[in-house]
Coordinates of C-alpha atoms in Angstrom, one line a residue:
X210 CA -3.4 11.1 7.7
X211 CA -1.5 10.3 4.5
X212 CA -3.2 8.2 1.9
X213 CA -1.8 6.8 -1.3
X214 CA -4.9 5.3 -2.9
X215 CA -4.0 2.1 -4.5
X216 CA -7.3 1.7 -6.5
X217 CA -6.4 4.8 -8.6
X218 CA -2.7 4.3 -8.2
X219 CA -1.9 8.0 -8.9
X220 CA -3.4 10.2 -6.1
X221 CA -2.6 11.1 -2.5
X222 CA -4.9 12.5 0.1
X223 CA -4.0 14.3 3.4
X224 CA -6.1 14.9 6.4
X225 CA -5.5 16.3 9.9
X226 CA -7.3 16.7 13.2
X227 CA -6.6 18.0 16.7
X228 CA -6.1 15.2 19.2
X229 CA -9.0 16.4 21.3
X230 CA -11.5 15.7 18.5
X231 CA -13.0 12.3 17.7
X232 CA -15.8 13.0 15.3
X233 CA -15.5 12.5 11.5
X234 CA -16.8 16.0 11.0
X235 CA -13.8 17.3 13.0
X236 CA -11.3 15.8 10.6
X237 CA -9.9 18.3 8.1
X238 CA -9.1 17.0 4.6
X239 CA -6.8 19.2 2.5
X240 CA -8.7 20.1 -0.7
X241 CA -6.6 22.9 -2.2
X242 CA -3.4 22.1 -4.0
X243 CA -0.7 24.0 -5.9
X244 CA -1.5 24.2 -9.6
X245 CA -5.2 23.5 -9.2
X246 CA -8.0 26.0 -8.9
X247 CA -10.9 23.7 -7.9
X248 CA -11.5 22.0 -4.6
X249 CA -10.4 18.3 -4.7
X250 CA -9.6 15.6 -2.1
X251 CA -6.5 14.4 -3.7
X252 CA -3.4 15.4 -5.5
X253 CA -1.8 13.4 -8.3
X254 CA 1.3 11.4 -7.2
X255 CA 3.5 12.5 -10.1
X256 CA 6.7 14.5 -10.2
X257 CA 8.7 16.3 -13.0
X258 CA 12.3 17.2 -12.5
X259 CA 13.6 20.5 -13.8
X260 CA 16.9 18.7 -14.9
X261 CA 14.8 16.7 -17.4
X262 CA 12.6 19.5 -18.5
X263 CA 15.1 22.2 -19.3
X264 CA 13.7 25.6 -20.4
X265 CA 10.2 24.4 -19.4
X266 CA 10.2 24.6 -15.6
X267 CA 12.5 26.5 -13.3
X268 CA 12.2 24.0 -10.4
X269 CA 10.9 20.5 -9.8
X270 CA 7.1 20.3 -10.1
X271 CA 4.7 17.9 -8.4
X272 CA 1.0 17.0 -8.3
X273 CA -1.2 19.3 -10.2
X274 CA 1.8 21.5 -11.1
X275 CA 2.9 18.8 -13.6
X276 CA 1.4 19.8 -17.0
X277 CA 0.8 17.2 -19.6
X278 CA 3.7 18.4 -21.8
X279 CA 6.3 17.6 -19.1
X280 CA 8.4 14.5 -18.7
X281 CA 7.3 13.2 -15.4
X282 CA 7.2 10.0 -13.3
X283 CA 4.1 8.3 -11.9
X284 CA 3.0 5.0 -10.4
X285 CA 6.5 4.8 -8.9
X286 CA 5.3 3.1 -5.7
X287 CA 4.6 -0.1 -7.6
X288 CA 8.3 -0.4 -8.1
X289 CA 8.9 -0.5 -4.3
X290 CA 7.4 -4.0 -4.1
X291 CA 10.1 -6.2 -5.7
X292 CA 8.0 -9.3 -5.1
X293 CA 5.0 -7.9 -7.0
X294 CA 4.0 -9.3 -10.4
X295 CA 4.0 -6.2 -12.6
X296 CA 3.4 -7.9 -16.0
X297 CA -0.2 -6.8 -15.9
X298 CA 0.9 -3.2 -15.9
X299 CA 3.2 -3.6 -18.9
X300 CA 0.5 -2.3 -21.2
X301 CA 1.2 0.0 -24.2
X302 CA -2.1 1.8 -23.8
X303 CA -1.1 2.8 -20.2
X304 CA 2.2 4.2 -21.4
X305 CA 0.3 6.1 -24.2
X306 CA -2.1 7.5 -21.6
X307 CA 0.3 8.3 -18.8
X308 CA 3.6 8.9 -20.7
X309 CA 6.9 7.1 -20.8
X310 CA 7.5 8.0 -17.1
X311 CA 4.9 5.5 -16.0
X312 CA 6.7 3.0 -13.7
X313 CA 10.0 4.3 -14.9
X314 CA 12.9 5.9 -13.0
X315 CA 15.2 8.8 -13.7
X316 CA 18.8 7.9 -14.3
X317 CA 20.6 7.5 -11.1
X318 CA 17.5 7.4 -8.9
X319 CA 15.8 4.5 -7.1
X320 CA 12.0 4.2 -6.6
X321 CA 12.5 5.1 -3.0
X322 CA 14.4 8.2 -3.8
X323 CA 11.8 9.4 -6.3
X324 CA 9.0 8.9 -3.7
X325 CA 11.2 10.7 -1.2
X326 CA 11.4 13.7 -3.6
X327 CA 7.6 13.7 -4.0
X328 CA 7.1 13.3 -0.2
X329 CA 9.4 16.2 0.4
X330 CA 7.3 18.5 -1.7
X331 CA 4.2 17.2 0.0
X332 CA 5.7 17.7 3.5
X333 CA 6.6 21.3 2.8
X334 CA 3.1 22.0 1.6
X335 CA 1.5 20.2 4.6
X336 CA 3.6 22.2 7.1
X337 CA 2.6 25.4 5.3
X338 CA -1.1 24.5 5.5
X339 CA -0.9 23.5 9.2
X340 CA 1.0 26.7 10.1
X341 CA -1.6 28.7 8.3
X342 CA -4.5 27.0 10.1
X343 CA -3.0 26.8 13.6
X344 CA -0.5 29.6 13.6
X345 CA 3.3 28.9 13.3
X346 CA 3.9 29.2 17.1
X347 CA 1.1 26.8 18.1
X348 CA 2.1 24.3 15.4
X349 CA 5.8 24.3 16.2
X350 CA 4.9 23.5 19.9
X351 CA 2.5 20.7 18.9
X352 CA 3.7 17.1 18.5
X353 CA 2.4 15.4 15.4
X354 CA 1.5 11.7 14.8
X355 CA 1.7 10.8 11.1
X356 CA -0.3 7.8 9.9
X357 CA 0.8 6.6 6.5
X358 CA -1.6 4.2 4.7
X359 CA -0.5 1.3 2.6
X360 CA -2.2 -1.2 0.3
X361 CA -3.5 -4.4 2.0
X362 CA -1.3 -6.7 -0.1
X363 CA 1.9 -4.6 0.2
X364 CA 5.1 -6.6 1.0
X365 CA 7.0 -5.9 4.1
X366 CA 9.9 -4.5 2.0
X367 CA 7.5 -2.0 0.3
X368 CA 6.1 -0.9 3.6
X369 CA 9.5 -0.3 5.0
X370 CA 10.7 1.5 1.9
X371 CA 7.7 3.8 2.0
X372 CA 8.3 4.6 5.6
X373 CA 12.0 5.3 5.0
X374 CA 11.1 7.6 2.1
X375 CA 8.7 9.5 4.3
X376 CA 11.3 9.9 7.1
X377 CA 14.0 11.1 4.6
X378 CA 11.5 13.6 3.3
X379 CA 11.0 15.2 6.7
X380 CA 8.0 13.4 8.1
X381 CA 8.6 12.6 11.8
X382 CA 11.8 14.8 11.8
X383 CA 10.6 17.3 14.4
X384 CA 11.2 16.5 18.1
X385 CA 8.2 14.4 19.5
X386 CA 6.8 13.7 16.0
X387 CA 6.3 10.0 15.0
X388 CA 5.3 7.9 12.0
X389 CA 2.9 4.9 12.0
X390 CA 1.6 2.7 9.2
X391 CA -1.9 1.5 8.7
X392 CA -3.4 -0.7 6.0
X393 CA -5.9 1.0 3.7
X394 CA -8.8 -1.4 4.4
X395 CA -8.5 -0.8 8.2
X396 CA -8.5 2.9 7.7
X397 CA -11.5 2.7 5.3
X398 CA -13.4 0.5 7.8
X399 CA -12.9 3.0 10.6
X400 CA -14.2 5.9 8.5
X401 CA -17.1 4.0 6.8
X402 CA -18.6 2.2 9.8
X403 CA -18.4 4.9 12.4
X404 CA -21.5 6.8 11.1
X405 CA -23.5 3.5 11.5
X406 CA -22.7 3.2 15.2
X407 CA -24.6 4.6 18.2
X408 CA -28.3 5.0 19.1
X409 CA -29.0 7.8 16.7
X410 CA -27.6 6.1 13.6
X411 CA -30.0 6.1 10.6
X412 CA -28.7 2.8 9.2
X413 CA -27.2 1.1 12.3
X414 CA -24.8 -1.8 12.3
X415 CA -25.9 -4.6 14.6
X416 CA -23.1 -5.6 17.0
X417 CA -23.1 -8.4 19.6
X418 CA -22.5 -7.9 22.4
X419 CA -24.2 -4.5 22.5
X420 CA -22.1 -1.3 22.1
X421 CA -21.9 1.1 25.0
X422 CA -19.2 3.7 25.6
X423 CA -16.1 3.2 23.5
X424 CA -18.5 2.1 20.8
X425 CA -16.4 2.0 17.6
X426 CA -13.7 0.1 19.5
X427 CA -16.1 -2.8 20.1
X428 CA -16.7 -3.2 16.4
X429 CA -13.5 -2.3 14.5
X430 CA -11.0 -3.6 17.1
X431 CA -12.3 -7.1 16.6
X432 CA -10.7 -9.3 13.9
X433 CA -10.3 -9.8 10.2
X434 CA -11.7 -13.1 9.1
X435 CA -9.8 -13.7 5.9
X436 CA -6.6 -12.6 4.1
X437 CA -6.6 -9.5 2.0
X438 CA -6.8 -9.8 -1.7
X439 CA -6.3 -7.1 -4.4
X440 CA -6.6 -6.6 -8.1
X441 CA -6.2 -4.0 -10.9
X442 CA -9.7 -2.8 -10.8
X443 CA -9.6 0.9 -10.0
X444 CA -11.0 3.7 -12.2
X445 CA -7.6 4.2 -13.8
X446 CA -8.4 1.0 -15.8
X447 CA -11.6 2.7 -17.1
X448 CA -9.3 5.5 -18.3
X449 CA -7.1 2.9 -20.1
X450 CA -10.2 1.4 -21.7
X451 CA -11.3 4.8 -22.9
X452 CA -7.8 5.5 -24.3
X453 CA -8.0 2.1 -26.2
X454 CA -11.5 3.0 -27.5
X455 CA -10.2 6.3 -28.8
X456 CA -7.3 4.6 -30.6
X457 CA -9.6 2.0 -32.1
X458 CA -12.2 4.6 -33.1
X459 CA -10.0 7.5 -34.4
X460 CA -6.6 5.9 -35.0
X461 CA -3.8 8.2 -35.8
X462 CA -6.0 11.3 -35.8
X463 CA -6.2 10.8 -32.0
X464 CA -2.7 9.5 -31.2
X465 CA -1.2 12.4 -33.1
X466 CA -2.8 14.9 -30.8
X467 CA -0.1 16.2 -28.4
X468 CA -0.2 14.7 -24.9
X469 CA -0.7 18.2 -23.3
X470 CA -4.1 18.2 -25.0
X471 CA -5.2 14.6 -24.3
X472 CA -3.1 13.3 -21.4
X473 CA -3.8 13.3 -17.7
X474 CA -4.5 16.8 -16.4
X475 CA -5.7 18.0 -19.9
X476 CA -9.1 19.6 -20.3
X477 CA -10.1 16.6 -22.4
X478 CA -9.3 14.0 -19.7
X479 CA -10.7 16.2 -17.0
X480 CA -14.0 16.2 -19.0
X481 CA -13.9 12.4 -19.2
X482 CA -13.3 12.2 -15.4
X483 CA -16.5 14.2 -14.9
X484 CA -18.4 12.0 -17.3
X485 CA -17.1 8.8 -15.7
X486 CA -18.1 10.0 -12.2
X487 CA -21.6 10.8 -13.2
X488 CA -22.3 7.9 -15.5
X489 CA -24.8 5.2 -14.6
X490 CA -27.4 6.8 -12.4
X491 CA -30.9 5.4 -12.1
X492 CA -32.9 5.5 -15.3
X493 CA -30.0 7.2 -17.1
X494 CA -30.0 6.2 -20.7
X495 CA -28.1 9.1 -22.0
X496 CA -24.7 9.0 -23.6
X497 CA -21.9 11.4 -22.7
X498 CA -19.9 14.0 -24.5
X499 CA -16.2 14.5 -23.8
X500 CA -14.0 17.4 -24.9
X501 CA -12.6 19.6 -26.2
X502 CA -10.3 17.8 -28.6
X503 CA -9.5 18.8 -32.1
X504 CA -9.0 16.0 -34.5
X505 CA -8.9 16.1 -38.3
X506 CA -12.0 13.9 -38.8
X507 CA -15.4 14.7 -40.2
X508 CA -18.6 14.7 -38.3
X509 CA -19.7 11.2 -37.3
X510 CA -21.8 9.3 -34.8
X511 CA -18.8 9.6 -32.4
X512 CA -17.4 13.1 -33.1
X513 CA -18.9 16.6 -33.4
X514 CA -16.4 18.7 -35.3
X515 CA -18.2 21.9 -34.5
X516 CA -18.3 21.5 -30.7
X517 CA -15.0 19.5 -30.8
X518 CA -16.4 16.8 -28.6
X519 CA -16.3 13.0 -28.6
X520 CA -19.7 11.3 -28.2
X521 CA -20.1 8.0 -26.4
X522 CA -23.4 6.1 -26.2
X523 CA -24.6 4.4 -23.0
X524 CA -23.5 1.1 -24.5
X525 CA -20.0 2.6 -25.3
X526 CA -19.6 3.6 -21.7
X527 CA -20.8 0.3 -20.4
X528 CA -18.1 -1.4 -22.5
X529 CA -15.5 0.8 -20.7
X530 CA -16.9 0.0 -17.2
X531 CA -17.9 -3.6 -17.4
X532 CA -14.5 -5.3 -17.5
X533 CA -13.4 -3.3 -14.4
X534 CA -16.7 -3.9 -12.6
X535 CA -16.5 -7.6 -13.4
X536 CA -13.1 -7.7 -11.7
X537 CA -14.4 -5.9 -8.6
X538 CA -17.3 -8.4 -8.3
X539 CA -14.8 -11.3 -8.7
X540 CA -12.8 -10.0 -5.8
X541 CA -15.9 -9.5 -3.6
X542 CA -17.0 -13.0 -4.5
X543 CA -13.7 -14.4 -3.4
X544 CA -14.1 -12.6 0.0
X545 CA -17.7 -13.8 0.4
X546 CA -16.6 -17.4 -0.2
X547 CA -13.7 -17.0 2.3
X548 CA -16.2 -15.8 4.9
X549 CA -18.5 -18.7 4.2
X550 CA -15.7 -21.2 4.7
X551 CA -15.3 -19.7 8.2
X552 CA -19.1 -19.9 8.8
X553 CA -19.3 -16.1 8.7
X554 CA -21.9 -14.1 6.7
X555 CA -21.3 -10.7 5.0
X556 CA -24.5 -8.7 5.2
X557 CA -23.4 -5.4 3.6
X558 CA -20.7 -3.9 1.4
X559 CA -19.3 -0.4 2.0
X560 CA -17.6 1.2 -1.0
X561 CA -14.8 3.7 -0.4
X562 CA -12.2 5.4 -2.6
X563 CA -12.7 7.3 -5.9
X564 CA -14.3 4.4 -7.8
X565 CA -16.6 3.6 -4.9
X566 CA -18.5 6.8 -5.7
X567 CA -19.5 5.5 -9.1
X568 CA -23.2 5.2 -9.6
X569 CA -22.7 2.4 -12.2
X570 CA -20.5 0.4 -9.8
X571 CA -23.0 0.8 -7.0
X572 CA -25.9 -0.3 -9.3
X573 CA -24.1 -3.4 -10.6
X574 CA -22.8 -4.5 -7.2
X575 CA -26.3 -4.0 -5.7
X576 CA -27.7 -6.3 -8.4
X577 CA -25.1 -8.9 -7.6
X578 CA -25.6 -8.6 -3.8
X579 CA -29.3 -9.0 -4.2
X580 CA -28.8 -12.4 -5.8
X581 CA -26.4 -13.4 -3.0
X582 CA -28.7 -12.3 -0.1
X583 CA -26.3 -9.6 0.9
X584 CA -28.4 -6.9 2.5
X585 CA -27.1 -3.6 1.2
X586 CA -24.4 -1.7 -0.7
X587 CA -23.6 1.7 0.8
X588 CA -21.2 4.5 -0.1
X589 CA -20.4 6.9 2.7
X590 CA -20.4 10.7 2.1
X591 CA -17.1 11.9 0.7
X592 CA -16.1 8.3 0.1
X593 CA -13.0 9.5 -1.8
X594 CA -11.7 10.8 1.5
X595 CA -12.8 7.7 3.5
X596 CA -9.3 6.1 3.8
X597 CA -7.5 9.3 4.7
X598 CA -10.2 10.2 7.3
X599 CA -9.9 6.6 8.7
X600 CA -6.2 7.0 9.1
X601 CA -6.9 10.1 11.3
X602 CA -9.4 8.1 13.3
X603 CA -6.8 5.5 14.0
X604 CA -4.7 8.2 15.6
X605 CA -7.5 9.8 17.5
X606 CA -9.0 6.6 18.9
X607 CA -6.0 4.2 18.8
X608 CA -7.9 1.4 17.1
X609 CA -6.7 -1.6 15.3
X610 CA -8.0 -5.1 14.8
X611 CA -7.3 -7.4 17.7
X612 CA -6.8 -10.3 15.4
X613 CA -5.4 -10.3 11.8
X614 CA -4.0 -13.1 9.7
X615 CA -0.6 -13.6 8.2
X616 CA -0.6 -12.9 4.5
X617 CA 2.4 -15.1 3.8
X618 CA 4.6 -17.8 5.3
X619 CA 7.5 -16.3 7.3
X620 CA 10.7 -17.9 8.4
X621 CA 14.5 -18.1 8.4
X622 CA 17.2 -19.9 6.4
X623 CA 19.2 -22.3 8.7
X624 CA 22.1 -24.5 8.4
X625 CA 20.8 -28.1 9.0
X626 CA 22.3 -31.6 9.1
X627 CA 23.1 -32.7 5.5
X628 CA 20.8 -35.3 4.1
X629 CA 22.6 -37.6 1.8
X630 CA 20.9 -38.1 -1.5
X631 CA 18.5 -35.2 -0.8
X632 CA 20.5 -32.0 -0.2
X633 CA 22.8 -30.7 -3.0
X634 CA 26.5 -31.0 -2.4
X635 CA 27.0 -27.4 -3.5
X636 CA 25.3 -26.3 -0.3
X637 CA 27.3 -28.6 2.0
X638 CA 29.7 -27.2 4.6
X639 CA 31.4 -28.5 7.8
X640 CA 30.4 -27.2 11.3
X641 CA 33.8 -25.9 12.6
X642 CA 33.1 -26.9 16.2
X643 CA 31.5 -30.3 15.7
X644 CA 33.0 -31.3 12.3
X645 CA 29.5 -32.4 11.3
X646 CA 28.5 -32.1 7.6
X647 CA 25.8 -29.5 7.3
X648 CA 23.6 -28.0 4.5
X649 CA 23.0 -24.2 4.1
X650 CA 19.9 -22.5 2.7
X651 CA 17.3 -24.8 4.2
X652 CA 14.1 -22.9 5.2
X653 CA 12.5 -23.0 8.6
X654 CA 9.0 -21.7 8.2
X655 CA 8.0 -20.4 11.6
X656 CA 4.7 -18.7 10.7
X657 CA 2.3 -20.4 8.2
X658 CA 0.3 -18.4 5.8
X659 CA -3.2 -17.5 7.2
X660 CA -2.1 -17.9 10.9
X661 CA -4.2 -15.9 13.3
X662 CA -2.1 -13.1 14.8
X663 CA -3.5 -11.5 17.9
X664 CA -2.3 -8.1 19.1
X665 CA 0.4 -9.6 21.4
X666 CA 1.7 -12.1 18.8
X667 CA 5.5 -12.4 18.3
X668 CA 7.5 -14.8 16.2
X669 CA 10.3 -16.4 18.1
X670 CA 13.3 -18.4 16.9
X671 CA 16.2 -19.9 18.9
X672 CA 19.5 -19.2 17.2
X673 CA 23.0 -20.5 17.7
X674 CA 25.8 -18.4 16.2
X675 CA 29.4 -19.3 15.9
X676 CA 32.3 -16.7 15.7
X677 CA 36.0 -17.3 15.3
X678 CA 37.9 -15.8 18.3
X679 CA 38.8 -12.2 17.5
X680 CA 36.2 -11.9 14.8
X681 CA 33.6 -9.0 15.2
X682 CA 30.5 -10.4 16.8
X683 CA 28.1 -9.0 14.2
X684 CA 25.3 -11.1 13.0
X685 CA 23.2 -10.7 9.8
X686 CA 20.0 -12.6 9.9
X687 CA 17.7 -12.5 6.9
X688 CA 13.9 -13.0 7.2
X689 CA 12.1 -14.6 4.3
X690 CA 8.5 -14.8 3.2
X691 CA 6.5 -16.8 0.6
X692 CA 2.9 -16.4 -0.5
X693 CA 2.5 -19.9 -2.0
X694 CA 0.1 -22.2 -0.2
X695 CA 2.8 -24.8 0.2
X696 CA 6.2 -23.1 0.8
X697 CA 9.3 -24.5 -0.7
X698 CA 12.1 -26.0 1.3
X699 CA 15.0 -23.8 0.1
X700 CA 15.7 -20.1 0.2
X701 CA 16.8 -20.0 -3.4
X702 CA 13.4 -20.9 -4.8
X703 CA 12.1 -18.1 -7.1
X704 CA 9.0 -17.6 -5.0
X705 CA 10.9 -17.1 -1.7
X706 CA 11.3 -13.4 -1.0
X707 CA 13.8 -11.7 1.3
X708 CA 11.8 -9.5 3.7
X709 CA 14.7 -7.8 5.3
X710 CA 17.7 -8.1 7.6
X711 CA 18.2 -7.8 11.3
X712 CA 21.7 -7.1 12.3
X713 CA 22.4 -7.4 16.0
X714 CA 25.9 -6.6 17.3
X715 CA 27.1 -8.5 20.4
X716 CA 30.0 -8.7 22.7
X717 CA 31.1 -11.4 25.1
X718 CA 29.8 -9.2 27.9
X719 CA 26.3 -9.4 26.4
X720 CA 26.0 -13.1 27.4
X721 CA 26.3 -14.6 30.8
X722 CA 26.5 -18.1 29.3
X723 CA 28.4 -19.0 26.1
X724 CA 30.9 -21.6 24.9
X725 CA 34.5 -21.0 23.9
X726 CA 36.2 -24.1 22.5
X727 CA 38.6 -25.3 19.8
X728 CA 37.1 -26.4 16.4
X729 CA 37.5 -30.0 15.5
X730 CA 38.2 -29.3 11.8
X731 CA 40.8 -26.5 11.9
X732 CA 42.0 -26.2 15.5
X733 CA 40.9 -22.6 15.7
X734 CA 39.2 -21.2 18.8
X735 CA 35.5 -20.2 18.5
X736 CA 32.7 -18.5 20.5
X737 CA 29.3 -20.1 20.3
X738 CA 26.3 -18.0 21.5
X739 CA 22.7 -19.1 22.1
X740 CA 19.9 -16.4 22.0
X741 CA 16.3 -15.9 20.8
X742 CA 15.1 -13.5 18.1
X743 CA 11.5 -12.1 18.6
X744 CA 9.8 -10.4 15.7
X745 CA 6.8 -8.3 16.5
X746 CA 4.2 -8.4 13.7
X747 CA 1.8 -6.0 15.4
X748 CA 4.0 -3.2 16.5
X749 CA 2.5 0.2 17.0
X750 CA 4.5 1.6 14.2
X751 CA 2.9 -0.7 11.7
X752 CA 6.1 -2.4 10.4
X753 CA 8.0 -5.4 11.7
X754 CA 10.3 -4.8 14.6
X755 CA 12.6 -7.2 16.5
X756 CA 14.4 -7.9 19.7
X757 CA 17.2 -10.4 20.5
X758 CA 16.9 -11.8 24.0
X759 CA 19.1 -14.0 26.1
X760 CA 18.0 -15.6 29.4
X761 CA 15.0 -13.2 29.4
X762 CA 17.0 -10.1 28.9
X763 CA 16.8 -7.9 25.7
X764 CA 20.3 -7.7 24.3
X765 CA 19.5 -5.9 21.0
X766 CA 16.5 -4.4 19.4
X767 CA 15.7 -2.5 16.2
X768 CA 13.4 -2.2 13.3
X769 CA 13.8 -4.5 10.3
X770 CA 16.4 -3.2 7.9
X771 CA 16.0 -2.7 4.1
X772 CA 17.9 -5.1 1.9
X773 CA 20.3 -3.5 -0.6
X774 CA 19.5 -4.0 -4.3

């Protein structure tokens, strides 16, 4: 029910539905927000702190409340993914457009704490809306399942940090409330395909075997056929291209205009948002006018100083759109090729999200698909709300793909027998019980990238832990991942990422079978325990969970823990 749309990177949508309803039409999308008069599916994910805007605001402001003249923070969620390559976002034109708070943090706050502050404001507003619609008494007696969407390529650490921020903000804090995670493509698929199912569908999807009762389950709860891919190709990058065009065309006369008059949320940028949304319809050869903006320039082909509007021709607008559309097509092309390698055929594209509603994108993708014998490109009604509606459908119908694929290699770092001439001496140590020379930091990759993961899949690893007699029996086990096609052998490789820690605490009574013996190297007494770690990649909550077992008994279980910075 909560969506942080990654194609735009700066907007959140919220939907809700009663558990007795299963139709798309029964899902309510919140479309009124503090600080905004018009109806809109989403609220900007930006926050301004009163402590940094003294004499401007009496309290912290969020979403549409944040005016363009305030110091605020946006795109913060990108900082949650420590493994992400953010160099592509280090763009001066983005900073000029969105302000210095873009992907920055206030002093003394982490990315997770900033997102927690934003989520807290969102949670308070959501509760207010639900109490108003349902009545406070009914709402307070009603359990709530919260489905939080996440980008397809989000790292496990980013997923966990997002969930922790939501929990700290109040989501799931009431008795019987719970939080689950769902990937954005899964949510979008649920919402986009459901109208095409059933005997009365206008443009039906063909499914084999035929669909009968639980019809959407037969189609969606099937399997993904390739790994998720992503790119920086949302409509925000058209905004960036427009900002660059304004700088190139008008120079300092444009950049000297105060941010409150030209930045996000200003009348000027709202005007461009409308022009962007409506550009590129069939037989539309007109240019667009964007304003108002007052600049000290005379009348020209690009500026009307009487109406205070900037004029862009159809060709000018195409130059803003084409690099982004090209990137979208490249991503689609990579998915089509991946399907072909598995002898699968893509017969239609369904566009969702804010940019999916663009006439220009639909036209260009339609032309490309025609040349590739892909049947159709469709855009569902209210496609900007497709992801957040799909998240609700997940809760209502309990659907998820039966089979997915691992987006990375996953494994552990073990101590293994030292290989002379291969392993570095700096990593050598002596096993206290056997006296054998060992090497630390060697990777054991248990799950390969691209592995099929069915709904019951669990990663298992047999572990042997040694503790000195009298030492606390607390184990810290770190899980690692790597997205390279061929993973490296050692944990200290720069592309090996720490996913998180699992920290089971044991006692000698936990195990019915363990060794107690004297070490050969130091004469000290040691306990040695054997047990198995099971990691569930398909847990209902949507994040990794684990259990430690011994002789078939669960001796410890928990969710994956966040690593400290």
